Coordinates of C-alpha atoms in Angstrom, one line a residue:
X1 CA -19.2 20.5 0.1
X2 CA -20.0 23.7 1.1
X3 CA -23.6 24.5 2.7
X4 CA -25.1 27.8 2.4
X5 CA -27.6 29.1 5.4
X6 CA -29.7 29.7 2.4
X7 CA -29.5 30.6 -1.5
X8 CA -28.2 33.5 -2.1
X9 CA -27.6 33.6 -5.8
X10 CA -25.8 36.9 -6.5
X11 CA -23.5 35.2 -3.8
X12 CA -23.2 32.1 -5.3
X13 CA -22.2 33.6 -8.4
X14 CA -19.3 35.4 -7.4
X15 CA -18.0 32.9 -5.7
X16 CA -18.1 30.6 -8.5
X17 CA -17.4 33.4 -10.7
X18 CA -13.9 33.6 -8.4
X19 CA -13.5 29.9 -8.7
X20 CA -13.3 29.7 -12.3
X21 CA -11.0 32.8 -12.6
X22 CA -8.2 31.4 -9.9
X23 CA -8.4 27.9 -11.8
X24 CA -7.9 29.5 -15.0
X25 CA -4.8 32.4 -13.9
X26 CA -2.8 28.8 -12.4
X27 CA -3.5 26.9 -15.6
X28 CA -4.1 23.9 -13.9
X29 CA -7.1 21.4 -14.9
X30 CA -10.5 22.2 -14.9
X31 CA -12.3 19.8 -13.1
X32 CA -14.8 19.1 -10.4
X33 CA -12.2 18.5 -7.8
X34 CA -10.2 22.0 -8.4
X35 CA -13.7 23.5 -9.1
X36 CA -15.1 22.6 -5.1
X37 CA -11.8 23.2 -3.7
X38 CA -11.7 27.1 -5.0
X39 CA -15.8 27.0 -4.7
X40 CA -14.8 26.2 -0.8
X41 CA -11.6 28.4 -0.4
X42 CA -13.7 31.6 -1.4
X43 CA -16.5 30.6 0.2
X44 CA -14.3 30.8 3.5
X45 CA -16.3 28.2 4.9
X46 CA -13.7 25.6 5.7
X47 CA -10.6 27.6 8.0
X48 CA -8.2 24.5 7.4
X49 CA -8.5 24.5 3.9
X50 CA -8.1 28.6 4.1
X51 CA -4.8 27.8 5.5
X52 CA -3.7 25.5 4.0
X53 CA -4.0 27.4 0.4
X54 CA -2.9 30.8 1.8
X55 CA 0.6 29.1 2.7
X56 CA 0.6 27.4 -0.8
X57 CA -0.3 30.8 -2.2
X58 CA 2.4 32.8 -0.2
X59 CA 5.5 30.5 -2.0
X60 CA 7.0 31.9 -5.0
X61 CA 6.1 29.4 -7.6
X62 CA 2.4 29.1 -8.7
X63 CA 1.2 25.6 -7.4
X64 CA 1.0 22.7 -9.4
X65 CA -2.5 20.8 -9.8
X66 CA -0.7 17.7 -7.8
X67 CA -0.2 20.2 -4.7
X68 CA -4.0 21.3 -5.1
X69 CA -5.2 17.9 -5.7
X70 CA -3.4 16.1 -2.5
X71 CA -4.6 19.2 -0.7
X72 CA -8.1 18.8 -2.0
X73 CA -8.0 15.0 -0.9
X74 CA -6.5 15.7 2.5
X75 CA -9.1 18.6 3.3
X76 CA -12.0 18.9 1.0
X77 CA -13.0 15.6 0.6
X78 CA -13.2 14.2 3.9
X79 CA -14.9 16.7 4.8
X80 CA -16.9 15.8 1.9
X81 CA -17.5 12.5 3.0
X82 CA -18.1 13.3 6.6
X83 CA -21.4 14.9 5.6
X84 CA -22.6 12.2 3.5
X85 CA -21.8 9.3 6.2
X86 CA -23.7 11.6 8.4
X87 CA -26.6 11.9 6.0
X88 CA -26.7 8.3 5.1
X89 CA -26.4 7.5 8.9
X90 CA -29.9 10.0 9.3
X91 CA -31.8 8.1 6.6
X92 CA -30.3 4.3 8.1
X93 CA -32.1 5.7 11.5
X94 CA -35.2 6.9 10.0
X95 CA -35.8 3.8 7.9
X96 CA -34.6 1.6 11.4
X97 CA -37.7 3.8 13.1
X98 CA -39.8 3.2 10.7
X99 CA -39.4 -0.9 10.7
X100 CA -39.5 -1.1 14.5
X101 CA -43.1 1.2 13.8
X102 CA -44.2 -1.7 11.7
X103 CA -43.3 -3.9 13.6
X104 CA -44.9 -2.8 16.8
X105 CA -48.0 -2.4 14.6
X106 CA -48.0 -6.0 13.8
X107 CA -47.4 -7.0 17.1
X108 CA -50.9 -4.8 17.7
X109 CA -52.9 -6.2 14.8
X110 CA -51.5 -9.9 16.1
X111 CA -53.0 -9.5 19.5
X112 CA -55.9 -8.0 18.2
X113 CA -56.7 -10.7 16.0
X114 CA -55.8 -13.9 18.9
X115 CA -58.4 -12.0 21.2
X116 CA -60.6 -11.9 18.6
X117 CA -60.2 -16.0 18.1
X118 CA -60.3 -16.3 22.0
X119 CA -63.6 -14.1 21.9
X120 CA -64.8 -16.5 18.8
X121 CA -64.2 -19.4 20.8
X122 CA -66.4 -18.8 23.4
X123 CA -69.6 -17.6 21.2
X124 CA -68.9 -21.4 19.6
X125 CA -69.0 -22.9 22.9
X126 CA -72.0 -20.9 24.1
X127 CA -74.0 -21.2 20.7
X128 CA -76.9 -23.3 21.0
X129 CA -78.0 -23.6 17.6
X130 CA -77.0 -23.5 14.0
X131 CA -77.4 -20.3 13.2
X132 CA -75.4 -19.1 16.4
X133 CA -72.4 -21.1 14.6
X134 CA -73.1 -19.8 11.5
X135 CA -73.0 -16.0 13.2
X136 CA -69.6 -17.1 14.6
X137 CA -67.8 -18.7 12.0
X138 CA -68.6 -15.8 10.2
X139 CA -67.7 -13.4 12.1
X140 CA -64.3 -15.6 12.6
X141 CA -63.9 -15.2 8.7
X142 CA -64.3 -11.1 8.6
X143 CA -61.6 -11.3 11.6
X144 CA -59.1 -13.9 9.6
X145 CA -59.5 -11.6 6.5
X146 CA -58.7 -8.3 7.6
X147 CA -56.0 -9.8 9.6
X148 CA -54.7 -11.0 6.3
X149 CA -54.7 -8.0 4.5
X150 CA -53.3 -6.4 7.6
X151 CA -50.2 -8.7 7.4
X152 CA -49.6 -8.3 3.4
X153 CA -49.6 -4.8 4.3
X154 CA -47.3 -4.9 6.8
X155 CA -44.9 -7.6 4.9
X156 CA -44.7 -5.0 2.5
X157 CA -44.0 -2.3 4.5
X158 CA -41.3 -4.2 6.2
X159 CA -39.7 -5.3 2.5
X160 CA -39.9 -2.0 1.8
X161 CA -38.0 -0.8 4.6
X162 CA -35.3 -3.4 4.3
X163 CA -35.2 -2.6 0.8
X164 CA -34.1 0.8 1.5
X165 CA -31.8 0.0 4.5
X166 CA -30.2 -2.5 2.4
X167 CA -29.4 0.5 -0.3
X168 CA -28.3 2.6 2.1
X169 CA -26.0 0.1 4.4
X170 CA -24.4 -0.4 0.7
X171 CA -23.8 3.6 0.1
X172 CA -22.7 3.6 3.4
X173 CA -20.1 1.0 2.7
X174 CA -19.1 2.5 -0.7
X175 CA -18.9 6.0 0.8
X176 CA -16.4 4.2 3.9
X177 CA -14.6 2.6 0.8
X178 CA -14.2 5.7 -0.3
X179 CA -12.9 7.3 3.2
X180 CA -9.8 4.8 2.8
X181 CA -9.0 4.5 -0.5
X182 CA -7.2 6.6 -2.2
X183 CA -9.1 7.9 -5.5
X184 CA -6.0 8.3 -8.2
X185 CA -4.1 4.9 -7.5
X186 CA -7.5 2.6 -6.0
X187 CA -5.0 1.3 -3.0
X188 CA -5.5 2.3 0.3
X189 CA -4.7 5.8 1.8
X190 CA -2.7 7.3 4.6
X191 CA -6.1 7.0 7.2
X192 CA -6.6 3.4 5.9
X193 CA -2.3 3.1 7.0
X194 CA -2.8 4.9 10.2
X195 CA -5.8 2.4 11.1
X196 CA -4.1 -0.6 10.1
X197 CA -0.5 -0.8 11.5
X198 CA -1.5 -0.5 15.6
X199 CA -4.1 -3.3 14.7
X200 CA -1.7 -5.3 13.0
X201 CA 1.6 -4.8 15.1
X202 CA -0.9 -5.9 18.2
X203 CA -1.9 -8.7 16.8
X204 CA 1.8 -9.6 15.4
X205 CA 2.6 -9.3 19.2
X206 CA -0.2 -10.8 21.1
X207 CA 0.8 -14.5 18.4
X208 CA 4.4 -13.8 18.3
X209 CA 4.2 -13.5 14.3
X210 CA 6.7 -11.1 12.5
X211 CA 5.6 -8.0 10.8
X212 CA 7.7 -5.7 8.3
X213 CA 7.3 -2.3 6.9
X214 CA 8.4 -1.3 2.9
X215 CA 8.6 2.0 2.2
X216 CA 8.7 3.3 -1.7
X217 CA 9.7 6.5 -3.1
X218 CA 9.5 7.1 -6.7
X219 CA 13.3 8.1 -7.9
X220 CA 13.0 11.6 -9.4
X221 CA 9.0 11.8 -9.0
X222 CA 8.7 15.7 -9.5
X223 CA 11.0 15.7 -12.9
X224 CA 8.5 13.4 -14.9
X225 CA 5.7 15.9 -13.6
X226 CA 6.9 18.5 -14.2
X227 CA 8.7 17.5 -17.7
X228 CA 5.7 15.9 -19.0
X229 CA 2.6 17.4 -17.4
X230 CA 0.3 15.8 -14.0
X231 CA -1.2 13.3 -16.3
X232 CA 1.8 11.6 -16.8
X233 CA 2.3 11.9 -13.1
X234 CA -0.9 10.5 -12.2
X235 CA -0.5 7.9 -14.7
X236 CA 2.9 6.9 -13.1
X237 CA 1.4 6.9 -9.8
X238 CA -0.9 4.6 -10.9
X239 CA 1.6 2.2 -12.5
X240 CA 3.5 2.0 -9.3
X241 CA 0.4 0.7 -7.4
X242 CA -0.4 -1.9 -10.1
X243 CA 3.1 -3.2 -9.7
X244 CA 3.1 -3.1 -5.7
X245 CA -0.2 -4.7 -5.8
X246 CA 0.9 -7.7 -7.8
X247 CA 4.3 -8.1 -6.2
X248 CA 2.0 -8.4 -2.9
X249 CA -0.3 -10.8 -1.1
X250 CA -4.2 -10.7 -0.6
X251 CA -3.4 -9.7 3.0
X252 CA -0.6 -6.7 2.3
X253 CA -1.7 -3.5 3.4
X254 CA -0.5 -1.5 0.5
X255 CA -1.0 2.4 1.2
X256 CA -0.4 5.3 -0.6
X257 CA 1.0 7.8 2.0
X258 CA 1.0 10.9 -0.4
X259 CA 2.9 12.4 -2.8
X260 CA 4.8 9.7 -4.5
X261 CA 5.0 7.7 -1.3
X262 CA 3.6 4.4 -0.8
X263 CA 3.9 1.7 2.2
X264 CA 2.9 -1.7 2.6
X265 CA 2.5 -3.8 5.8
X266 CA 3.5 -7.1 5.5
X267 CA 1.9 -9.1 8.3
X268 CA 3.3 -12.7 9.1
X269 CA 6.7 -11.6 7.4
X270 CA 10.1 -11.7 8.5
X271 CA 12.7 -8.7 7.4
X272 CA 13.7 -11.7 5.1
X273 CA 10.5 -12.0 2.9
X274 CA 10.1 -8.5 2.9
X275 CA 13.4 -7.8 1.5
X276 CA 12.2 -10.3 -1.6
X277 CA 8.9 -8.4 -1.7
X278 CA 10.8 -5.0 -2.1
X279 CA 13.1 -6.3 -4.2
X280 CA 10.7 -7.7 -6.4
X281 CA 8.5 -4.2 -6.8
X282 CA 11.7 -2.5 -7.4
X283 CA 12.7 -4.6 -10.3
X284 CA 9.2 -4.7 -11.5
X285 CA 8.7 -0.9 -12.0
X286 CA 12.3 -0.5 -13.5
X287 CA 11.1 -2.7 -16.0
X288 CA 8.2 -0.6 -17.3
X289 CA 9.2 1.4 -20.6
X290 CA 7.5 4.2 -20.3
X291 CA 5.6 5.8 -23.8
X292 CA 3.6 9.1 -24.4
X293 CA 0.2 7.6 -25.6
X294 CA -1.1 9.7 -28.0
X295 CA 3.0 9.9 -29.8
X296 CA 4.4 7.1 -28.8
X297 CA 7.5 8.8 -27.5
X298 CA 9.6 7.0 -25.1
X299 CA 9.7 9.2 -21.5
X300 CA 12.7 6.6 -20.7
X301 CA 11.8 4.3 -17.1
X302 CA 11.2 4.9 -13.6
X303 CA 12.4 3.3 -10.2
X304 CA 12.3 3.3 -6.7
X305 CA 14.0 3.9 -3.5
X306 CA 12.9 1.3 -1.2
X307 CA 13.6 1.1 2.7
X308 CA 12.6 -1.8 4.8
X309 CA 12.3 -2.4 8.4
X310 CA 10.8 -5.4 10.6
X311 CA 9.1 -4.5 14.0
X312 CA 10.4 -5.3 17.3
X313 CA 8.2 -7.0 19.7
X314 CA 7.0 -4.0 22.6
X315 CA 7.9 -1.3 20.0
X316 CA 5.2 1.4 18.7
X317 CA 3.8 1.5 15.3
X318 CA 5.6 5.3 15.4
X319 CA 9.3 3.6 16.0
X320 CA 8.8 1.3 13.3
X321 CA 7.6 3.4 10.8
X322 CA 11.0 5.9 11.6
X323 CA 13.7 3.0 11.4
X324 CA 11.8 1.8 7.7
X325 CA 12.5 5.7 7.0
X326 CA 15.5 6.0 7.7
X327 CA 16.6 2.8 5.6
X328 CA 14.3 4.8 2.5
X329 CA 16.8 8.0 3.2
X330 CA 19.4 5.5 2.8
X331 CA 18.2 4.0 -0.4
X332 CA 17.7 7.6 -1.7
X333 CA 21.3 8.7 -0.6
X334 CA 23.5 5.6 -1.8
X335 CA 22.2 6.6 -5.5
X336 CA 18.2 5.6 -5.7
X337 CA 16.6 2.6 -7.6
X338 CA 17.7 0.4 -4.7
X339 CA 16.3 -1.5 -1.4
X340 CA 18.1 -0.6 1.9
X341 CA 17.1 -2.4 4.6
X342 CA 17.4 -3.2 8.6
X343 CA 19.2 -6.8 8.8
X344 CA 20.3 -7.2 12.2
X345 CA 18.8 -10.3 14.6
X346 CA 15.2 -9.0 15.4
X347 CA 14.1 -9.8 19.2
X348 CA 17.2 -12.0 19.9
X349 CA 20.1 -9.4 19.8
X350 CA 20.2 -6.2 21.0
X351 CA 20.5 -3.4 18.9
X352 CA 23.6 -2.0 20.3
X353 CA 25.6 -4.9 18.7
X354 CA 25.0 -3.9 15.0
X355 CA 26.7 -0.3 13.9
X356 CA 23.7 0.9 11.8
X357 CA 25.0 4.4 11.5
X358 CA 27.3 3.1 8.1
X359 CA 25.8 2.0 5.5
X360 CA 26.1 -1.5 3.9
X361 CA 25.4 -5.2 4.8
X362 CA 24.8 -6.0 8.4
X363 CA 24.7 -9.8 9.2
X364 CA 21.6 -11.5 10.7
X365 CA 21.6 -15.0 12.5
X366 CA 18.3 -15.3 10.5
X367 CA 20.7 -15.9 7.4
X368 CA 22.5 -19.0 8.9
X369 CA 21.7 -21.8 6.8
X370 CA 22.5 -24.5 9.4
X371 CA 26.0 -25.6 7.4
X372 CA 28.9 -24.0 8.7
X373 CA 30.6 -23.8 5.4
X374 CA 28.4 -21.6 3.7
X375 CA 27.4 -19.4 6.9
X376 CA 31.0 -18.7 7.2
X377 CA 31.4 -17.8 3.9
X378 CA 28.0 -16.1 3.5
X379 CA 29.7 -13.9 6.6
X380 CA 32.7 -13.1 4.3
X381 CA 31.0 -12.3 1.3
X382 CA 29.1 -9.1 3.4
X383 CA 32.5 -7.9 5.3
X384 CA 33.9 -7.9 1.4
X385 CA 31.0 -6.0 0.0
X386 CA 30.8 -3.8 3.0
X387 CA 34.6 -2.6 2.0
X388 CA 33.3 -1.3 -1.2
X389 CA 31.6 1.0 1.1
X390 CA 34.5 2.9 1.9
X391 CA 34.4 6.2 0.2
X392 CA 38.0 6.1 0.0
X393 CA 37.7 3.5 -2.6
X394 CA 37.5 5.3 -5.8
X395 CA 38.8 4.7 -9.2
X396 CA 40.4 7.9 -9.8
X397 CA 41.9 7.9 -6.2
X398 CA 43.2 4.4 -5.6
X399 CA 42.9 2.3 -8.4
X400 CA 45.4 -0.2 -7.1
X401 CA 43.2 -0.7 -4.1
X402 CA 39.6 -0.7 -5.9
X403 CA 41.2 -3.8 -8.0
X404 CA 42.0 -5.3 -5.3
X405 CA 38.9 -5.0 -3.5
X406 CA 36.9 -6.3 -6.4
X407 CA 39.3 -9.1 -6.9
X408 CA 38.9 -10.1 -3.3
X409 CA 35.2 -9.8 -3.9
X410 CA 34.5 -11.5 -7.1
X411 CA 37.3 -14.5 -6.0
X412 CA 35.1 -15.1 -2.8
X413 CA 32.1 -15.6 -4.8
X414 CA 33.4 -17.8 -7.3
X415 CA 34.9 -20.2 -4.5
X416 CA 31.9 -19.8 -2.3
X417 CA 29.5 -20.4 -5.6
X418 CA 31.8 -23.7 -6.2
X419 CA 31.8 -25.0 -2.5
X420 CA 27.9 -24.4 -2.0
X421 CA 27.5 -26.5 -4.9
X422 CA 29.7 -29.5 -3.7
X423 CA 27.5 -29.5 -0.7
X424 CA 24.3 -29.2 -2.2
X425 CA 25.0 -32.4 -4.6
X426 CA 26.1 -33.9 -1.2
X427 CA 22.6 -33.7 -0.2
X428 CA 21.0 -34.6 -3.3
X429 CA 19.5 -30.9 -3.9
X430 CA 16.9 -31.4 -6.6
X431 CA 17.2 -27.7 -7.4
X432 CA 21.1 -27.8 -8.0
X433 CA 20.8 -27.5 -11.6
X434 CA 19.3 -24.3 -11.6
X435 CA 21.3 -23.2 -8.7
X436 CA 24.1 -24.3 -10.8
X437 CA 23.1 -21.7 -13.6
X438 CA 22.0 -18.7 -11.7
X439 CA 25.6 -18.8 -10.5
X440 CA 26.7 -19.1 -13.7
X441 CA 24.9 -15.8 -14.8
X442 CA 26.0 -14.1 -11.6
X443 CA 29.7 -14.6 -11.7
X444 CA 29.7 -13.9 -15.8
X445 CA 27.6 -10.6 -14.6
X446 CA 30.1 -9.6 -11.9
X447 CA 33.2 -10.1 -14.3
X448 CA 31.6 -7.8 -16.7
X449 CA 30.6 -5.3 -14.2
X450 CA 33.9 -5.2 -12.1
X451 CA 35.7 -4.5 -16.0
X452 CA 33.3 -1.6 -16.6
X453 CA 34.1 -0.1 -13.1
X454 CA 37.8 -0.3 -14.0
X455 CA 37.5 1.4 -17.3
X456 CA 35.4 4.0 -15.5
X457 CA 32.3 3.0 -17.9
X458 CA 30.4 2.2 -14.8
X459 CA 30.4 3.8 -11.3
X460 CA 31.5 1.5 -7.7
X461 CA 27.6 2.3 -6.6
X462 CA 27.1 0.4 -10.6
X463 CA 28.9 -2.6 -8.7
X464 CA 27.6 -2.1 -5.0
X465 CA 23.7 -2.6 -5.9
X466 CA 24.8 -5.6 -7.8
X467 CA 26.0 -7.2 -5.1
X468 CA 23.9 -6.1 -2.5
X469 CA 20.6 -6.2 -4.8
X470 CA 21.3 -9.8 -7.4
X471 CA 23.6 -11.6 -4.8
X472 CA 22.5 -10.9 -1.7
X473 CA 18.5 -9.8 -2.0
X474 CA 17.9 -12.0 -4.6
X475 CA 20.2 -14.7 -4.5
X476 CA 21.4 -15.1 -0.7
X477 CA 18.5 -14.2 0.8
X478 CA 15.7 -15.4 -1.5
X479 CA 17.0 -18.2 -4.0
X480 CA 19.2 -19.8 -1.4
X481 CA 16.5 -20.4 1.6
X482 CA 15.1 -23.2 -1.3
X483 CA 17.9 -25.3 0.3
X484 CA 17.7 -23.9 4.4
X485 CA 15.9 -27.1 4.9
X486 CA 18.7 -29.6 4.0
X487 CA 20.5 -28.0 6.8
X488 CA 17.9 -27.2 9.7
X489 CA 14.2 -28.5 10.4
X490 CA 12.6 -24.9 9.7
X491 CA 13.6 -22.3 7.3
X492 CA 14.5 -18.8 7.9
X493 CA 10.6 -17.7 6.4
X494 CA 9.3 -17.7 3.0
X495 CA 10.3 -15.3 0.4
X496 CA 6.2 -14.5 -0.1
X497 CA 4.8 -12.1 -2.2
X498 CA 7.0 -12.0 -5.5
X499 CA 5.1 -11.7 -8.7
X500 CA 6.0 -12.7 -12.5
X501 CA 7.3 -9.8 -14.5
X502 CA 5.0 -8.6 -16.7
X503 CA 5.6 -6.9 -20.0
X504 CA 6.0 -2.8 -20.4
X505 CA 3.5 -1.1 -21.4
X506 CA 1.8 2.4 -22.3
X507 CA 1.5 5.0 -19.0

């Protein structure tokens, strides 16, 4: 908001007159946001948002209205709402005077009115005759009544009061809503992120809970926007923080970070539960079709990039924020529309014993099921997978060794799938049958996949998110803990947070 030292209306004009023109030469959207963020710029009133612009300005391309619009929210509305939380705070102290006023006055009128009674008291006792007592009760009555009306008055006055404190404590609230929310999506914003994780990371440390980071990228954010106009983009912004929120719990910090960048803090969660939270948002957008609303036209889907990082006890907010990054740049890098995520043995083994600079599978302790038989196989399964890493493995290049590799694979499974299953009727799983047919489903999905890869109709990256995202994510380390307590008093944390897919629909 921009406040002039006094009106000036041939002033005014122009500037508005200069807003409307810039708005219209970028063809972006006319509306009140872009309208007080040119209203400020040629004002000149605000120097960061002066900045800011001129930079955006001096680039080659025009900017978009999504480059304005996260500038207007990162600059001109703060500052926005800085002066109304000031305002309100002026009116909250008048109307606080004002009450303490009316009380003090009735603290007056009371002690006025009890000397009165003390005064009355003695004309009572001192009266001797009738009409003396008649003098004083009535003069007892005129004191009573205009101590009465005193009070109503008063009362009032004090409703009044906090009448108008209680509107204003609730515009003050709304108004700090508003400071951490963030206004396209209705999840929280970067300031509401920044608050949260030191609070929560100290509290994780000070009760020895765990605490994991998500971050989520929209694959190929600035090709819808630019393809199909900011609308689309906003409306796909908001889509992704409908399916975060429901993939999420009540007590999630989900943030949008800016851009198409959104985090959530997961207190009270293991790198385990977080991985079946990620993985359950990632499958969740992919499944949205999008459509053009007013054509119906199909815009095709979207999906994520997902990285995921629990915090070590002693470590800042900043360090864990930069390992869940790096896993994101992973995601992004390995091909998109997948979760990468830190796996080593949190707190109990030093991070010097797991190579994190490859990427792939790296074993945690927090995966051991408590039977030998499937931990060592459960081990295999990720030093198989991890050799579809190499990027000497390539169809074109060594096709004898890519068959190979996936038979290795794919064999593993199936004897692995077959031996879990002898144990678990062993121990009288009542989940076996299902069990039993999600392996089903997996192997049938794996020989499909590994004869597509071989015919070159789908890529080795095709078959490495299978197995690190159905087999491992989903199955391994979400489906299989169901059993973790047949084997060991405590299981390795509950897969929290996953949601029920919900149908696509219109962006």
């Amino acid at each position: 908001m921009v406040v002039l030292p006094e009106f000036d209306l041939e002033r005014v004009s122009s500037i508005a007159d200069q807003a409307v023109r810039q708005i219209q030469a970028l063809e972006v959207p006319f509306d009140p946001q872009m309208f007080e963020l040119w209203f400020t710029y040629y004002s000149g009133r605000n120097q960061k948002l002066n900045i800011a612009v001129n930079a955006i300005l001096a680039e080659q391309r025009p900017p978009s209205y999504r480059v304005l619009r996260d500038v207007y929210d990162a600059i001109v509305s703060p500052a926005r709402l800085t002066e109304l939380v000031h305002g309100i705070g002026e009116q909250l102290q008048q109307q606080t005077n004002g009450a303490l006023g009316t009380i003090t006055m009735a603290t007056g009128a009371s002690n006025a009115f009890l000397k009165e009674l003390a005064q009355a008291d003695q004309v009572i006792i001192s009266a001797d005759s009738q009409g003396g007592l008649r003098s004083a009760a009535a003069a007892l009555l005129k004191s009573t009544a205009v101590a009465l009306r005193t009070n109503q008055a008063l009362q009032s006055r004090l409703a009044e009061s906090a009448e108008q404190i209680r509107v204003l404590q609730n515009r003050l609230d709304l108004v700090q809503r508003e400071t951490l929310s963030d206004p396209l999506t209705g999840v929280a914003n970067r300031r509401m992120f920044d608050a949260s994780i030191g609070r929560l990371i100290e509290q994780a440390d000070q009760h020895d809970s765990p605490l994991s980071l998500v971050l989520i990228d929209i694959d190929n954010f600035k090709h819808f926007n630019d393809k199909f106009g900011h609308l689309v983009g906003d409306g796909i912004l908001r889509l992704v923080a409908t399916e975060i929120t429901q993939s999420c719990r009540a007590n999630d910090v989900i943030c949008r970070n800016g851009g198409d960048e959104f985090a959530v803090i997961l207190p009270e969660t293991p790198i385990e539960g977080a991985l079946a939270v990620a993985e359950a948002i990632r499958e969740r957008v992919m499944k949205r079709q999008l459509l053009r609303r007013s054509t119906k036209e199909p815009m095709g889907r979207i999906t994520t990039s997902i990285g995921v990082a629990q915090h070590q006890k002693g470590n800042s907010p900043e360090a864990l924020v930069a390992r869940a990054d790096k896993w994101l740049y992973s995601a992004k890098t390995l091909g998109r529309n997948r979760v990468s995520a830190e796996t080593s043995e949190l707190g109990e083994m030093d991070s010097s014993d797991v190579d994190r600079s490859e990427p792939g599978l790296h074993w945690s302790r927090a995966y051991e099921s408590g039977d030998a038989l499937i931990d060592s196989q459960h081990r295999e399964l990720f030093v198989l997978a991890n050799a579809l890493f190499d990027p000497s493995l390539k169809p074109e290049a060594a096709p004898r060794e890519l068959t190979l590799a996936l038979d290795r694979l794919l064999s593993h499974v199936a004897k692995h799938f077959a031996d879990e299953e002898a144990e678990l009727s062993a121990r009288h799983f009542r989940g076996l049958s299902g069990h039993q047919a999600a392996h089903a489903t997996l192997l049938r999905d794996a020989d499909d996949l590994k004869n597509e890869v071989r015919s070159g109709l789908r890529t080795l990256g095709d078959l490495r998110e299978f197995i690190v995202n159905e087999v491992v994510a989903q199955h391994m380390l979400t489906a299989d803990l169901e059993f973790f307590p047949l084997f060991r008093p405590t299981p390795a944390g509950p897969g929290a947070g996953q949601a029920e897919q919900c149908q696509p629909e219109q962006c």
